[in-house]
Short mmCIF file of C-alpha atoms in Angstrom, two decimals:
data_model
loop_
_atom_site.label_atom_id
_atom_site.label_comp_id
_atom_site.label_asym_id
_atom_site.label_seq_id
_atom_site.Cartn_x
_atom_site.Cartn_y
_atom_site.Cartn_z
CA MET A 1 0.00 0.00 0.00
CA ASN A 2 2.63 2.55 1.08
CA LYS A 3 5.23 1.51 -1.48
CA TYR A 4 3.12 1.28 -4.64
CA ILE A 5 -0.61 2.01 -4.37
CA TYR A 6 -0.44 5.22 -2.32
CA PRO A 7 2.34 6.79 -4.49
CA ILE A 8 0.43 5.90 -7.68
CA PHE A 9 -2.69 7.51 -6.22
CA LEU A 10 -0.69 10.64 -5.37
CA PHE A 11 0.93 10.78 -8.79
CA LEU A 12 -2.23 10.40 -10.84
CA ILE A 13 -4.71 12.38 -8.75
CA GLY A 14 -2.28 15.06 -7.65
CA GLY A 15 -0.69 15.45 -11.08
CA ASP A 16 2.85 14.74 -9.89
CA HIS A 17 3.36 11.80 -12.26
CA LEU A 18 4.83 14.30 -14.75
CA VAL A 19 6.47 17.67 -14.24
CA ALA A 20 3.91 20.52 -14.36
CA TYR A 21 0.93 18.16 -14.70
CA TRP A 22 -0.28 19.13 -11.23
CA TYR A 23 -1.96 21.91 -13.20
CA ILE A 24 -4.50 19.46 -14.68
CA SER A 25 -6.09 18.39 -11.40
CA PHE A 26 -5.98 21.99 -10.15
CA THR A 27 -7.59 23.49 -13.25
CA MET A 28 -10.39 20.90 -13.19
CA LEU A 29 -11.33 22.23 -9.77
CA LEU A 30 -10.98 25.76 -11.08
CA PHE A 31 -13.45 25.11 -13.90
CA LEU A 32 -15.92 23.58 -11.44
CA CYS A 33 -15.93 26.96 -9.67
CA PHE A 34 -17.34 28.71 -12.76
CA PRO A 35 -20.62 29.69 -10.99
CA LEU A 36 -18.56 31.55 -8.38
CA HIS A 37 -16.48 33.21 -11.09
CA ASN A 38 -19.69 34.25 -12.83
CA MET A 39 -20.91 35.84 -9.60
CA PHE A 40 -17.63 37.77 -9.43
CA ILE A 41 -18.13 39.01 -13.00
CA LYS A 42 -21.64 40.25 -12.18
CA ALA A 43 -20.58 41.91 -8.91
CA ASN A 44 -20.11 45.68 -8.81
CA TYR A 45 -16.71 47.36 -8.84
CA LYS A 46 -16.41 47.66 -5.04
CA GLY A 47 -17.52 44.08 -4.53
CA GLN A 48 -14.89 42.82 -6.96
CA ILE A 49 -12.14 44.81 -5.21
CA LEU A 50 -13.22 43.42 -1.83
CA ILE A 51 -13.24 39.83 -3.12
CA LEU A 52 -9.80 40.29 -4.68
CA ALA A 53 -8.40 41.76 -1.46
CA ILE A 54 -9.77 38.93 0.70
CA THR A 55 -8.75 36.05 -1.60
CA LEU A 56 -5.28 37.53 -2.20
CA SER A 57 -4.70 37.98 1.54
CA ILE A 58 -5.61 34.32 2.12
CA SER A 59 -3.34 33.19 -0.73
CA LEU A 60 -0.33 35.03 0.67
CA ILE A 61 -0.66 33.00 3.88
CA VAL A 62 -1.75 29.65 2.42
CA GLN A 63 0.95 29.58 -0.31
CA ARG A 64 1.47 26.66 -2.69
CA PRO A 65 1.27 22.99 -1.64
CA PRO A 66 4.45 20.88 -1.50
CA PRO A 67 5.07 18.31 -4.27
CA LEU A 68 3.58 14.82 -3.95
CA SER A 69 0.48 15.94 -2.13
CA LEU A 70 -3.23 15.70 -2.84
CA LEU A 71 -3.77 19.31 -1.89
CA SER A 72 -5.11 20.49 -5.25
CA ILE A 73 -7.60 22.44 -3.16
CA GLN A 74 -4.64 24.39 -1.75
CA SER A 75 -3.55 25.25 -5.30
CA LEU A 76 -7.12 26.33 -6.00
CA ILE A 77 -7.10 28.69 -3.01
CA TYR A 78 -3.65 30.01 -3.89
CA PHE A 79 -4.30 30.73 -7.58
CA THR A 80 -7.97 31.77 -7.46
CA PRO A 81 -7.21 35.49 -6.84
CA VAL A 82 -4.86 35.40 -9.86
CA TYR A 83 -7.64 33.97 -12.02
CA LEU A 84 -10.14 36.50 -10.69
CA PHE A 85 -7.64 39.30 -11.23
CA GLY A 86 -7.29 38.17 -14.85
CA ILE A 87 -11.07 38.41 -15.21
CA TYR A 88 -10.98 41.86 -13.58
CA CYS A 89 -8.28 43.10 -15.97
CA SER A 90 -10.26 41.75 -18.92
CA ILE A 91 -13.42 43.59 -17.82
CA TYR A 92 -11.66 46.92 -17.25
CA LYS A 93 -8.86 46.58 -19.79
CA GLU A 94 -9.83 49.69 -21.78
CA SER A 95 -9.84 51.83 -18.64
CA MET A 96 -6.52 50.31 -17.61
CA TYR A 97 -4.98 51.00 -21.03
CA SER A 98 -6.29 54.55 -20.97
CA PHE A 99 -5.04 55.36 -17.47
CA PHE A 100 -1.68 53.59 -17.54
CA GLY A 101 -0.98 54.17 -21.28
CA ALA A 102 2.72 55.06 -21.21
CA LYS A 103 3.04 54.51 -17.45
CA GLU A 104 3.67 50.78 -17.38
CA TYR A 105 6.86 51.52 -15.41
CA LEU A 106 4.55 52.01 -12.39
CA PHE A 107 4.14 48.23 -12.41
CA LEU A 108 7.74 47.45 -13.35
CA PHE A 109 9.24 49.30 -10.37
CA PRO A 110 7.42 47.36 -7.61
CA PHE A 111 8.22 44.11 -9.44
CA LEU A 112 11.93 44.97 -9.47
CA ILE A 113 11.87 46.14 -5.85
CA ILE A 114 10.31 42.86 -4.66
CA LEU A 115 12.73 40.90 -6.83
CA LEU A 116 15.74 42.73 -5.39
CA LEU A 117 14.47 42.17 -1.85
CA GLN A 118 14.03 38.46 -2.55
CA THR A 119 17.56 38.30 -3.94
CA TYR A 120 18.96 40.17 -0.95
CA LEU A 121 17.12 37.89 1.50
CA GLY A 122 18.10 34.75 -0.40
CA ILE A 123 14.54 33.84 -1.35
CA GLU A 124 14.45 31.70 -4.48
CA GLY A 125 11.89 29.45 -6.12
CA ASN A 126 8.26 29.06 -5.12
CA ALA A 127 7.12 29.21 -1.52
CA GLU A 128 5.67 25.79 -0.66
CA LYS A 129 4.26 24.58 2.65
CA ASN A 130 1.62 22.39 4.23
CA PHE A 131 -1.89 23.81 4.31
CA PHE A 132 -2.28 24.46 8.05
CA SER A 133 1.27 25.56 8.85
CA TYR A 134 2.32 29.21 8.94
CA GLU A 135 5.64 30.07 7.29
CA GLY A 136 5.38 33.79 6.67
CA ILE A 137 3.94 35.74 3.76
CA ASP A 138 4.43 34.65 0.16
CA SER A 139 6.34 37.22 -1.93
CA ILE A 140 6.25 35.43 -5.28
CA LEU A 141 2.56 36.07 -5.96
CA PRO A 142 2.61 39.91 -5.72
CA GLN A 143 5.90 39.99 -7.62
CA LYS A 144 4.40 38.07 -10.54
CA ILE A 145 1.15 40.07 -10.45
CA PHE A 146 3.10 43.31 -10.91
CA LEU A 147 5.09 41.71 -13.73
CA CYS A 148 1.87 40.56 -15.45
CA LEU A 149 0.37 44.05 -15.15
CA PHE A 150 3.48 45.55 -16.71
CA LEU A 151 3.37 43.08 -19.60
CA ILE A 152 -0.36 43.57 -20.17
CA VAL A 153 0.05 47.32 -20.63
CA TRP A 154 3.40 47.22 -22.42
CA LEU A 155 2.47 44.48 -24.90
CA ARG A 156 -0.75 46.22 -25.94
CA ARG A 157 1.21 48.29 -28.46
CA PHE A 158 2.01 45.07 -30.33
CA GLU A 159 -1.58 43.81 -30.69
CA GLY A 160 -1.61 44.58 -34.42
CA PHE A 161 1.83 43.01 -34.94
CA ASP A 162 1.62 39.89 -37.13
CA ASN A 163 4.60 37.56 -37.17
CA LYS A 164 4.64 33.81 -37.79
CA TYR A 165 7.33 33.19 -35.17
CA VAL A 166 5.41 35.09 -32.51
CA MET A 167 2.28 33.13 -33.47
CA LEU A 168 4.22 29.87 -33.17
CA LEU A 169 5.43 30.91 -29.72
CA ALA A 170 1.86 31.79 -28.70
CA ASN A 171 0.40 28.53 -30.05
CA THR A 172 3.01 26.36 -28.34
CA SER A 173 3.13 28.33 -25.07
CA PHE A 174 1.09 25.71 -23.20
CA ALA A 175 3.38 22.96 -24.47
CA ILE A 176 6.44 24.99 -23.44
CA TYR A 177 5.02 25.13 -19.93
CA PHE A 178 4.60 21.34 -19.78
CA LEU A 179 7.96 20.52 -21.39
CA HIS A 180 10.38 23.09 -20.03
CA GLY A 181 10.93 21.28 -16.73
CA TYR A 182 12.43 18.23 -18.45
CA ILE A 183 14.81 20.31 -20.54
CA LEU A 184 15.81 22.37 -17.52
CA ARG A 185 16.49 19.19 -15.57
CA LEU A 186 18.65 17.89 -18.44
CA LEU A 187 20.69 21.10 -18.37
CA TYR A 188 21.21 20.65 -14.62
CA ILE A 189 22.41 17.07 -15.21
CA ILE A 190 24.87 18.29 -17.85
CA LYS A 191 26.08 21.01 -15.47
CA GLU A 192 26.63 18.44 -12.70
CA HIS A 193 28.34 16.03 -15.12
CA LEU A 194 30.76 18.78 -16.20
CA GLU A 195 31.30 19.61 -12.51
CA ILE A 196 30.44 23.28 -13.00
CA GLU A 197 29.93 24.97 -9.64
CA GLU A 198 29.20 28.45 -10.96
CA PHE A 199 29.38 30.43 -14.21
CA SER A 200 31.67 33.39 -14.81
CA GLN A 201 28.92 35.05 -16.87
CA PRO A 202 25.67 34.02 -15.08
CA LEU A 203 23.50 36.63 -16.82
CA LEU A 204 24.66 35.50 -20.26
CA ILE A 205 24.11 31.85 -19.32
CA PHE A 206 20.62 32.70 -18.06
CA PHE A 207 19.49 34.25 -21.35
CA ALA A 208 21.22 31.55 -23.41
CA SER A 209 19.48 28.86 -21.34
CA LEU A 210 16.15 30.68 -21.67
CA VAL A 211 16.39 30.73 -25.48
CA LEU A 212 17.57 27.12 -25.58
CA ILE A 213 14.72 25.89 -23.35
CA ILE A 214 12.06 27.73 -25.38
CA LEU A 215 13.40 26.61 -28.77
CA THR A 216 13.86 23.00 -27.66
CA SER A 217 10.35 22.91 -26.16
CA ILE A 218 8.88 24.25 -29.41
CA LEU A 219 10.79 21.66 -31.48
CA ILE A 220 9.60 18.80 -29.25
CA ALA A 221 6.01 20.12 -29.28
CA THR A 222 5.91 20.42 -33.08
CA ALA A 223 7.48 16.95 -33.47
CA ILE A 224 4.83 15.43 -31.19
CA LYS A 225 2.18 17.33 -33.15
CA LYS A 226 3.37 15.76 -36.42
CA VAL A 227 3.37 12.26 -34.94
CA PHE A 228 0.11 12.33 -32.96
CA LYS A 229 -1.77 14.96 -35.02
CA ASP A 230 -4.79 16.34 -33.11
CA ASN A 231 -4.23 13.88 -30.25
CA SER A 232 -1.00 15.72 -29.33
CA SER A 233 -3.12 18.22 -27.39
CA TYR A 234 -3.78 15.47 -24.83
CA ILE A 235 -0.02 15.14 -24.28
CA THR A 236 1.46 18.63 -24.50
CA GLY A 237 -1.56 20.92 -24.86
CA TYR A 238 -0.59 21.72 -28.48
#
């Protein structure tokens, strides 16, 4: 039971049988909450702000669940304010574009400040903990929200831009999410095999690795698409 059956149950139900597939069990719960999301959409402006403030405050304390757990409900609690905030931005996007027009730096600055504080304090990776334990306030979520707001406003100027490579990146973005962990792990194995402790040019290595991971993920996704045709969406989301 403990050696085989319980781990299999955790892997399949919790989504930990493959890197990033925890998202599947979580998003199924998210979609089941559609009636609540619909109520949020129909709420007035003040009601939406109140709901966002409450859910975000809870998320900052709850944080993400640790790997190999069945706490998809914890992921639901953690990411719900992000999903609701996406709905909110979609509803008021024209007002947001009009007000923040060329002021997207107002979102970039707090993102950079939080990032610098995390670096200074040695905080790296996602904050993960058990549901009922208290381990401080999560800093990743607000950091990423500010980054998303910056990108939403900044990228609006490119809405009419038509490029086949950008379209390919957009179409395979879901597959990149599912595949990038394997490629990243392979790079770590190569680094360990070459006995590299640290890089002399870490920033250059970061951007080179970023490009390599994205391009390799796209190549794998398109190859799977050619082999499995429409059924590839069940494997990589593309």
